[in-house]
Coordinates of C-alpha atoms and ligand atoms in Angstrom, one line a residue:
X285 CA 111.7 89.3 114.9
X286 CA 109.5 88.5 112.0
X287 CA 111.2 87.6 108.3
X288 CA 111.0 89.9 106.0
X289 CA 110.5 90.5 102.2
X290 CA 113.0 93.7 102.1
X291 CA 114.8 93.4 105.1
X292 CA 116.6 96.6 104.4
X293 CA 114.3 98.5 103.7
X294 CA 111.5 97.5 106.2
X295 CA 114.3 98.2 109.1
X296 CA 115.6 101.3 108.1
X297 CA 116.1 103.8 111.1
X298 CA 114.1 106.5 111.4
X299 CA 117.0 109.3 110.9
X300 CA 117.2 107.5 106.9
X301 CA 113.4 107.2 106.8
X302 CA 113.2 111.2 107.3
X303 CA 116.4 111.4 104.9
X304 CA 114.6 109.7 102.2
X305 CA 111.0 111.1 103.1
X306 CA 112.6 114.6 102.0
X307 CA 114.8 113.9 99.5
X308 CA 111.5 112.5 98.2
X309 CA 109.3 114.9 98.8
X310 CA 111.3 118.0 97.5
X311 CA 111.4 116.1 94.2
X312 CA 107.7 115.6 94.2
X313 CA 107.0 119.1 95.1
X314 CA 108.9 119.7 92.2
X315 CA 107.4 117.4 89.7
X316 CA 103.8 118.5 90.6
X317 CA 104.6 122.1 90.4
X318 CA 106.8 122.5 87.0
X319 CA 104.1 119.5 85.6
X320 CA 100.5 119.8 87.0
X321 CA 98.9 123.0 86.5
X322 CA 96.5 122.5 89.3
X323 CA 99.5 122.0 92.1
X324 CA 101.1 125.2 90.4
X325 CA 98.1 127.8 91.1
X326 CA 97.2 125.5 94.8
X327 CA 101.0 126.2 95.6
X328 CA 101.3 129.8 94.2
X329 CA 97.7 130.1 96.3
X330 CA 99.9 129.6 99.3
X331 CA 103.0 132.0 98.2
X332 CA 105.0 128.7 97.7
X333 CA 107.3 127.6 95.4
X334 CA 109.1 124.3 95.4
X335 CA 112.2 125.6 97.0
X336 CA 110.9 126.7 99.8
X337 CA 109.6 123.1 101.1
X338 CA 113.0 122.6 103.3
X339 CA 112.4 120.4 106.0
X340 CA 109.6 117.8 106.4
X341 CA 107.5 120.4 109.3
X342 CA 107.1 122.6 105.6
X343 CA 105.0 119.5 104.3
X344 CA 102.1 121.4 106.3
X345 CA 102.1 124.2 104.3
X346 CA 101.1 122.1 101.3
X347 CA 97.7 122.8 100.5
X348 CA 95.5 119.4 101.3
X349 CA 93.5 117.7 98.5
X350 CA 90.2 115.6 98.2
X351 CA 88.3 113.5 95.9
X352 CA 86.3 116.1 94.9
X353 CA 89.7 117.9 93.4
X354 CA 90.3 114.6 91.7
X355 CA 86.7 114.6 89.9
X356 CA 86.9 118.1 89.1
X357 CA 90.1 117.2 86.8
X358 CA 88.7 114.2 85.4
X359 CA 90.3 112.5 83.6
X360 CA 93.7 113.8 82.6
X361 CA 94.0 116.6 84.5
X362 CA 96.7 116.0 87.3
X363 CA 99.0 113.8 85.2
X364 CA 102.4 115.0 86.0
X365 CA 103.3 112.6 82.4
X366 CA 102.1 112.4 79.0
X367 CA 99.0 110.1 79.0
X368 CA 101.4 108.0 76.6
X369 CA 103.7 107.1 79.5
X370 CA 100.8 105.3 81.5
X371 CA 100.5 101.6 81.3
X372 CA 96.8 101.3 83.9
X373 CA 94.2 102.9 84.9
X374 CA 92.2 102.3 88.0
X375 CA 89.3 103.9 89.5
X376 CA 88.1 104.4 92.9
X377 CA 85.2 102.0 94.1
X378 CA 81.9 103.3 95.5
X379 CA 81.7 106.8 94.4
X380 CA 78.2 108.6 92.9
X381 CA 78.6 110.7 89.5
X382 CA 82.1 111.0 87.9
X383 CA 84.1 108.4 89.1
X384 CA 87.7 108.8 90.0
X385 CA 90.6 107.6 87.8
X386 CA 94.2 107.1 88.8
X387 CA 96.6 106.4 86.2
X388 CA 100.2 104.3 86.7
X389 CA 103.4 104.5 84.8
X390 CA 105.4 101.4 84.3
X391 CA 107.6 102.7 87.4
X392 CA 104.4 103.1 89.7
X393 CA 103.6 99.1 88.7
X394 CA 106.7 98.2 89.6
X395 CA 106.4 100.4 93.3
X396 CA 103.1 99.3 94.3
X397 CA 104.0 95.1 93.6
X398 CA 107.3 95.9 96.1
X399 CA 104.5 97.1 98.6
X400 CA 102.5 94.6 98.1
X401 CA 105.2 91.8 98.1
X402 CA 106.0 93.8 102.0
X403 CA 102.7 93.0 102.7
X404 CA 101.7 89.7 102.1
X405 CA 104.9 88.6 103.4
X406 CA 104.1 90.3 106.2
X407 CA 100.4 88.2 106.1
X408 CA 102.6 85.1 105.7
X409 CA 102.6 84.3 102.1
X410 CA 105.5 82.7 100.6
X411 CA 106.8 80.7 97.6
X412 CA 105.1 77.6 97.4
X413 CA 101.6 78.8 98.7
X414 CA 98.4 79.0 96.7
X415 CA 96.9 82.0 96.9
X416 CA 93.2 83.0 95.1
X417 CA 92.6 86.3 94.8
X418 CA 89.1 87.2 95.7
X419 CA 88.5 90.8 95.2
X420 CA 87.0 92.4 92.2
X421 CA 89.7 92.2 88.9
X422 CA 89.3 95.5 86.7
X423 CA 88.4 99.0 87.6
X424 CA 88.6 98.0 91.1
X425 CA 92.7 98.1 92.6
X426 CA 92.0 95.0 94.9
X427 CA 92.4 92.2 92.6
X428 CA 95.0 93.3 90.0
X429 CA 96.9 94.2 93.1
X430 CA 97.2 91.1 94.9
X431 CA 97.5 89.2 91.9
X432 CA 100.8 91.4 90.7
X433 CA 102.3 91.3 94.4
X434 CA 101.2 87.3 94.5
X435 CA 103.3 86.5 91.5
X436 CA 106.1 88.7 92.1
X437 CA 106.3 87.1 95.3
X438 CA 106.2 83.7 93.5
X439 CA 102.9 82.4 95.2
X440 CA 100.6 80.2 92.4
X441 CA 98.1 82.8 92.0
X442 CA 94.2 81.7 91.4
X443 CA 92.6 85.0 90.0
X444 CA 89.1 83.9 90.4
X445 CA 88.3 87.5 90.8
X446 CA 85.1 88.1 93.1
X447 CA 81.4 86.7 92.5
X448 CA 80.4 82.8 92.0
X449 CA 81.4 82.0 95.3
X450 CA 80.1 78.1 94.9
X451 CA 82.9 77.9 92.3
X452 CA 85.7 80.5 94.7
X453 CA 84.9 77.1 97.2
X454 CA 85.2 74.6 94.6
X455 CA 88.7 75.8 93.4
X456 CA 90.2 76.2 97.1
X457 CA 88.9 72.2 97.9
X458 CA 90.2 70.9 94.3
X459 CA 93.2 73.1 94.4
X460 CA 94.4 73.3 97.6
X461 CA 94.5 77.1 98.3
X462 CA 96.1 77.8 101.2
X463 CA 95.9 81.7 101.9
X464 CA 92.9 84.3 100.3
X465 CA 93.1 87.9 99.9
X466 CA 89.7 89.0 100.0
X467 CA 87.2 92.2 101.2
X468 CA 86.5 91.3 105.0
X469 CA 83.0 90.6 104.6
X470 CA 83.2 88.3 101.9
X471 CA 85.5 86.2 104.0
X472 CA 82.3 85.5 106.2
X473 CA 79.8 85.1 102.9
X474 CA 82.0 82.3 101.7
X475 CA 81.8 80.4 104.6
X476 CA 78.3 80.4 104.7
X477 CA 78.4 79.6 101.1
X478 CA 80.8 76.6 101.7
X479 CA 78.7 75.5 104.8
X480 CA 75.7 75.1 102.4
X481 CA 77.7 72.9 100.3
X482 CA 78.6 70.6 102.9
X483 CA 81.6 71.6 103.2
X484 CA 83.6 72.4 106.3
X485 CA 85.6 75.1 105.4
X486 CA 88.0 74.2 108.8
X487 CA 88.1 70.6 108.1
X488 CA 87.8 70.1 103.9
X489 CA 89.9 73.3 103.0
X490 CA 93.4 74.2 103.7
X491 CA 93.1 77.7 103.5
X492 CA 94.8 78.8 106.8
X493 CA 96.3 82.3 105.9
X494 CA 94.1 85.1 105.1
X495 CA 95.1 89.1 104.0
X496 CA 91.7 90.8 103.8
X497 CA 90.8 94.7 103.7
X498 CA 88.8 97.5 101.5
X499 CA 86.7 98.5 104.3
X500 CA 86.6 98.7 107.8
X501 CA 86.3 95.9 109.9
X502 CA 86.4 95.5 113.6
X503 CA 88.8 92.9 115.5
X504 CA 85.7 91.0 116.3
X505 CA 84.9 90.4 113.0
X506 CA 88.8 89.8 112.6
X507 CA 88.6 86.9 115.2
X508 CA 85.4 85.9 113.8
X509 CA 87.0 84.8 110.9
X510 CA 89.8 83.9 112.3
X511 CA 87.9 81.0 114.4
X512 CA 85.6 80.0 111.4
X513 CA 88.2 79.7 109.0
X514 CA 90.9 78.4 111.4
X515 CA 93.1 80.7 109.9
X516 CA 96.0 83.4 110.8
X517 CA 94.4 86.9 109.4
X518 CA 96.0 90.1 108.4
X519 CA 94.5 94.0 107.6
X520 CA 96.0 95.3 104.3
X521 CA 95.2 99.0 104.0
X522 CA 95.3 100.8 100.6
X523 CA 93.2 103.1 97.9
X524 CA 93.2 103.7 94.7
X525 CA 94.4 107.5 94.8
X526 CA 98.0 105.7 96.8
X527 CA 98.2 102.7 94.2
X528 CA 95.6 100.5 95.7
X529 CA 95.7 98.5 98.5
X530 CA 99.6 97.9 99.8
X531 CA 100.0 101.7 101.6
X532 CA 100.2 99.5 104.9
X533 CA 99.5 96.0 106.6
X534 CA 99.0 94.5 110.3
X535 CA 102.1 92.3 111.4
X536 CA 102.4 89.4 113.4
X537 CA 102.0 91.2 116.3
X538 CA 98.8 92.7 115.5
X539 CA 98.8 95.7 116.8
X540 CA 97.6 98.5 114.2
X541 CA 99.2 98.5 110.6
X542 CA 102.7 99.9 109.7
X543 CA 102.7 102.2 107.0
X544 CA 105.5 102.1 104.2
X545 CA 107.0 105.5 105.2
X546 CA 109.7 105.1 102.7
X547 CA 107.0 105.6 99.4
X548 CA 104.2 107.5 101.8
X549 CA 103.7 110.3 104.7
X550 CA 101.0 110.1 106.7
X551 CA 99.7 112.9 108.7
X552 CA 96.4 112.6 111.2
X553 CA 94.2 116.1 111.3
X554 CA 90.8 117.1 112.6
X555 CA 88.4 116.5 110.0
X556 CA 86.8 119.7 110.5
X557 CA 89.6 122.2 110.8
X558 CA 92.0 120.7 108.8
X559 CA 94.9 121.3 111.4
X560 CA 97.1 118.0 113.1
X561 CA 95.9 116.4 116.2
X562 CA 97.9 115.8 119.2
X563 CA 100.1 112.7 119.1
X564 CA 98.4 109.3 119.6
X565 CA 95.1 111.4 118.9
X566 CA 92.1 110.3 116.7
X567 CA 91.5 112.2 113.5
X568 CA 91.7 112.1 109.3
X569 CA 94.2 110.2 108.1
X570 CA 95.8 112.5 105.2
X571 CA 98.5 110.8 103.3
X572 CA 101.2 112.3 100.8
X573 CA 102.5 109.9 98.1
X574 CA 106.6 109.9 97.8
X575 CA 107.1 107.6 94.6
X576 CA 104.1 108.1 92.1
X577 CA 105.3 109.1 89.4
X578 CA 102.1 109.4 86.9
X579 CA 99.6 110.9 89.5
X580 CA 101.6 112.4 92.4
X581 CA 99.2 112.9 95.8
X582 CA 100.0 116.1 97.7
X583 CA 98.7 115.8 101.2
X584 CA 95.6 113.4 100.5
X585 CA 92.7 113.7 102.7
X586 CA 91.5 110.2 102.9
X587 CA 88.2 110.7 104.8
X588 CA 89.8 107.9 106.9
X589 CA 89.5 107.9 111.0
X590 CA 92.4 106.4 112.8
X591 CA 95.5 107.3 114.8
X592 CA 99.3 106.9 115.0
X593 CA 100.6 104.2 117.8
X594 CA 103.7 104.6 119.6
X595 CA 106.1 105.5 116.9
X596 CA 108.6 102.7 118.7
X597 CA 110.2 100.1 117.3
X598 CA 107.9 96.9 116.8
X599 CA 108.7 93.6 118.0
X600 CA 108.7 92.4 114.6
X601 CA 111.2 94.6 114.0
X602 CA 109.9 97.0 111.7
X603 CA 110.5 100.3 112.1
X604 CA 107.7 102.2 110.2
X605 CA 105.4 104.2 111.9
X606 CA 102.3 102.2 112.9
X607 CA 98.2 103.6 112.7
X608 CA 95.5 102.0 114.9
X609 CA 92.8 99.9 112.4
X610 CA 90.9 102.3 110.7
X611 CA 87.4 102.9 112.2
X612 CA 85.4 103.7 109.7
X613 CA 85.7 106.9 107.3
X614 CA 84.6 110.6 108.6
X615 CA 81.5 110.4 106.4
X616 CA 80.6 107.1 107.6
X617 CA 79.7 108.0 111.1
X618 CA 75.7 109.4 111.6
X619 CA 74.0 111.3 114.1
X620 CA 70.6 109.6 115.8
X621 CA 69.0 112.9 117.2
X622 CA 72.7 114.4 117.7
X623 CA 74.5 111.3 118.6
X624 CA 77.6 110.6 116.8
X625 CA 77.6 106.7 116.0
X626 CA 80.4 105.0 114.2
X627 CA 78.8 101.5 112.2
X628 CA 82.0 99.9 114.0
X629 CA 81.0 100.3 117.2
X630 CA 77.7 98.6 116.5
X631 CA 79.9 95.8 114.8
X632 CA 81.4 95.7 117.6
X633 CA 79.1 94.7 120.1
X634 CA 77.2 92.3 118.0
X635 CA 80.2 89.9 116.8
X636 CA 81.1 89.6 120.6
X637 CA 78.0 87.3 120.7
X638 CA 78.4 83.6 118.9
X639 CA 75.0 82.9 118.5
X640 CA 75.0 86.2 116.2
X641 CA 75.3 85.4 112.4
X642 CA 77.6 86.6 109.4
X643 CA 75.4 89.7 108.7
X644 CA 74.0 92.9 110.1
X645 CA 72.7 96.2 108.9
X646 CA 71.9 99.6 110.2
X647 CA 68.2 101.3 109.3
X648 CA 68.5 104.9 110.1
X649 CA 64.5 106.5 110.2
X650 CA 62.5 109.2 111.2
X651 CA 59.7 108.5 113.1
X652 CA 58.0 111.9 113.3
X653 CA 60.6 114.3 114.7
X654 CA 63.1 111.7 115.7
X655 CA 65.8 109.5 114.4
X656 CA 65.2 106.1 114.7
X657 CA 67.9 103.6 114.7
X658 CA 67.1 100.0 113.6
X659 CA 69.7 97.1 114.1
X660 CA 68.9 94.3 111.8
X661 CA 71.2 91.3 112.7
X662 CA 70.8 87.8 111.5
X663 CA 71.6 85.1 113.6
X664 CA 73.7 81.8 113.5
X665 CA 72.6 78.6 111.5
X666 CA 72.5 76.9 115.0
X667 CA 70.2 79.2 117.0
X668 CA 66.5 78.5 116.5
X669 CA 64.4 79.6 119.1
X670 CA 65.8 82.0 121.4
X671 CA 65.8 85.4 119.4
X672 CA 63.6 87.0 121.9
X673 CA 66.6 86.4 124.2
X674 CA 69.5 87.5 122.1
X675 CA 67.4 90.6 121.2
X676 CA 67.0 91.6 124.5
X677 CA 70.8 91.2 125.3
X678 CA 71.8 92.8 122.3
X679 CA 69.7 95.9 123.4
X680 CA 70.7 96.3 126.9
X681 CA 74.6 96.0 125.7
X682 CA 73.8 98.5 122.4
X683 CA 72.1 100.9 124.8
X684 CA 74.7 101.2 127.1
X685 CA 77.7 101.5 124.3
X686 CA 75.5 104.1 122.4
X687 CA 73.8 106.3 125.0
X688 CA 70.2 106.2 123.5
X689 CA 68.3 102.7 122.6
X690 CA 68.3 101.0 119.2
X691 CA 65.7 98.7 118.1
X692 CA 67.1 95.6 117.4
X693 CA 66.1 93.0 115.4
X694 CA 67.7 89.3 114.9
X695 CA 66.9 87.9 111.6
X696 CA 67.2 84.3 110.2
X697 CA 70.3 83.4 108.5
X698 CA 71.3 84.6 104.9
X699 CA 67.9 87.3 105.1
X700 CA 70.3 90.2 105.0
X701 CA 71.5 90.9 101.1
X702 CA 74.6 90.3 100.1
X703 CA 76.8 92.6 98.4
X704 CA 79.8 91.1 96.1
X705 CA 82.5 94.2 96.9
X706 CA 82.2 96.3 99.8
X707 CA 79.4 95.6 102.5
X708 CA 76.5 98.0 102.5
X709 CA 75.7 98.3 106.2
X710 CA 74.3 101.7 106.9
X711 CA 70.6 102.4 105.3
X712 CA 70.0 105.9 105.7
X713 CA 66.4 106.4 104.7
X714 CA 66.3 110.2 106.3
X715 CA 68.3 111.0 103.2
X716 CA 65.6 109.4 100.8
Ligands
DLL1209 O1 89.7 99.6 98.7 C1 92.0 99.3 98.0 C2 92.0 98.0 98.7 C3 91.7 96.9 98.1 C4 92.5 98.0 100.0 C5 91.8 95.7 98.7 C6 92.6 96.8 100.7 C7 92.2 95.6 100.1 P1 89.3 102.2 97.1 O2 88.2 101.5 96.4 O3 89.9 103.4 96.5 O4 90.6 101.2 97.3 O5 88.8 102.5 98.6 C8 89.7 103.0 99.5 O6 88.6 101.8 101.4 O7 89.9 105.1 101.9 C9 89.1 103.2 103.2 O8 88.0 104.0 103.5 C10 88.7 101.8 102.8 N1 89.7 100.8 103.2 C11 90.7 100.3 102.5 N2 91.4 99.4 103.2 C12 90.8 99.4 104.5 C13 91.1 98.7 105.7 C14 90.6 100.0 98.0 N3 92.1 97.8 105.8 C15 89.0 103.2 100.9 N4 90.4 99.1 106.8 C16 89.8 103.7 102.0 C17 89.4 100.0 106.7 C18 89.8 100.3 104.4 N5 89.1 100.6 105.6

């Protein structure tokens, strides 16, 4: 049994969880129909009205919503407050044109630091620690986020914010940090960086706890980091349209990442039809927020691909529903002459190998008719001469996991460019 920031409320059985999940979902019904003219005509669309959401099984009657119906409303439009009564704005990471904007009330602050207190707990912070906070401070959720959960928790926060990395290594030596929050691939760039600067990051720093997340990363890439940095790692899960990061977090046991069922529901459909999978079946994770207050989030399609685990009680002894690691989002995956391919599963393979390095990318071309997939990989500081070697191995092993054959190319170290927030590691030139 693992300790826990909010012992009550992390263990609560699952007859209160449903209790509270409709108590608090009637009310949000409510809220976004009397306040948010664009929930009143998508309800009235379906011949709803508020009162007629009696169980938890009327939650699919709820028409869904995307990003797009966020842009389309930009900026104020699905406040269910006066614009006065927000405190923050945030905005989503990554997007083309308008971006998206979510908007927090003093109340939502205070909800999304209790969920992130749950989960860095959870990853092993405590009072005492020193904790940097490596993702991107402003627009971005990640590094406001940590930084409010860090301190409520009473860690010694270090906001360095992402970026000059020489100076991120610098702080944890002179400081003493002992756990990061961080975007996964960053993790891996500032070991290289501190390796450059002669230092060991295993030996010189004493960072052994890490909480890292914002994009999906595969458990080889989790041990990968794991064994570089010597150090206990956690997946925190999270966007900006449910707080931030903080909707859910991997436990001590590892397996998958329990969602806070108490502030969120979370429902797995097909991507293409819309309707729910079976159980333990792989699909879109669609969310539905219970407690925001400024910008409630009616059956949210993430674009997300994962999968509800065994809904049994977990040896750490919460009881929230766990999902499997998310794989990658819907619109991630690409087709190479009608194969589906997931970037993960590419990840996958290469980080099995230890002579392969920190970086990879994925060139997608056409060469006449076809696609052409290109694996660029860079390789280890320690291997020199046997690339002709790894290549080949690489190939056989991405052949057989992706039914067609790649080209694959291994790179010298740090020739793959670095991105400071999320990694860029699908080039689709086709769409050029
Ligand atoms: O990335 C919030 C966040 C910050 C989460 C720091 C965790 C750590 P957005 O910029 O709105 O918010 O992007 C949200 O990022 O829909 C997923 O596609 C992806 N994502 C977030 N966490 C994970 C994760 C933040 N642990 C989008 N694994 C989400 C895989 C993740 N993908």
């Amino acid at each position: 049994m693992d300790e826990m920031w909010n012992k009550g409320s992390e263990t609560l059985d699952r007859e209160s969880i449903k209790r509270i999940q409709l108590r608090r979902l009637r009310l949000a019904v409510r809220r976004s129909y009397e306040r948010v003219p664009f929930y009143r005509s998508a309800l009235k669309g379906r011949g709803l009205h508020p009162e007629d959401i009696m169980s938890l099984d009327d939650l699919k009657r709820i028409p869904m919503v995307s990003k797009i119906d966020l842009r389309e409303n930009y900026p104020f439009g699905l406040l269910a407050v006066p614009r006065e009564a927000c405190v923050r704005v945030h905005a989503s990471s990554g997007t083309t044109g308008k971006p998206t904007l979510v908007m927090y009330t003093r109340e939502d602050i205070r909800n999304w630091t209790e969920l992130m207190c749950r989960c860095l707990f959870m990853s092993g912070l405590r009072r005492g620690d020193i904790f940097q906070v490596t993702p991107g401070y402003g627009l971005f959720t990640g590094g406001l986020g940590f930084h409010y959960g860090g301190e409520a928790l009473g860690a010694t926060v270090i906001p360095t914010g992402t970026g000059n990395t020489e100076r991120q290594v610098n702080l944890m030596r002179d400081l003493g940090t002992t756990m990061i929050a961080g975007i996964a691939s960053y993790a891996l760039h500032i070991a290289e960086v501190a390796s450059e600067m002669g230092i060991d990051v295993k030996k010189d720093l004493q960072v052994r706890k890490g909480i890292f997340g914002a994009e999906a990363w595969s458990d080889s890439i989790m041990r990968k980091i794991s064994d570089i940095w010597d150090m206990d790692c956690h997946d925190i899960y999270g966007m900006s349209e449910m707080y931030g990061p903080g909707v859910g977090c991997s436990c001590s046991y590892g397996e998958g990442l329990h969602i806070w069922e108490d502030h969120f529901i979370v429902e797995i459909v097909d991507p293409s039809t819309g309707e729910p999978v079976g159980p333990e079946e792989e699909g879109e994770v669609v969310l539905t927020s219970l407690t925001k207050t400024a910008m409630p989030m009616l059956r949210f399609r993430t674009r997300d691909v994962s999968k509800i685990l065994d809904a049994g009680r977990c040896d750490c002894g919460r009881t929230h529903l766990r999902i499997a690691r998310v794989k990658g989002r819907c619109d991630d995956a690409f087709s190479i002459n009608g194969v589906k391919v997931f970037p993960g599963q590419v990840e996958h393979v290469l980080m099995k190998y230890p002579e392969v390095g920190m970086n990879y990318q994925l060139v997608i071309e056409k060469v006449g008719a076809l696609d052409q997939l290109t694996v660029l990989v860079e390789a280890g500081v320690a291997l020199a001469e046997s690339h002709p070697s790894l290549e080949s191995a690489l190939f056989r092993e991405l052949r057989t996991v992706l039914g067609f054959q790649p080209r694959v190319r291994v790179l010298p170290p740090m020739s793959i460019e670095r991105s400071e927030g999320k990694a860029k590691r699908v080039l689709d030139l086709r769409k050029k």
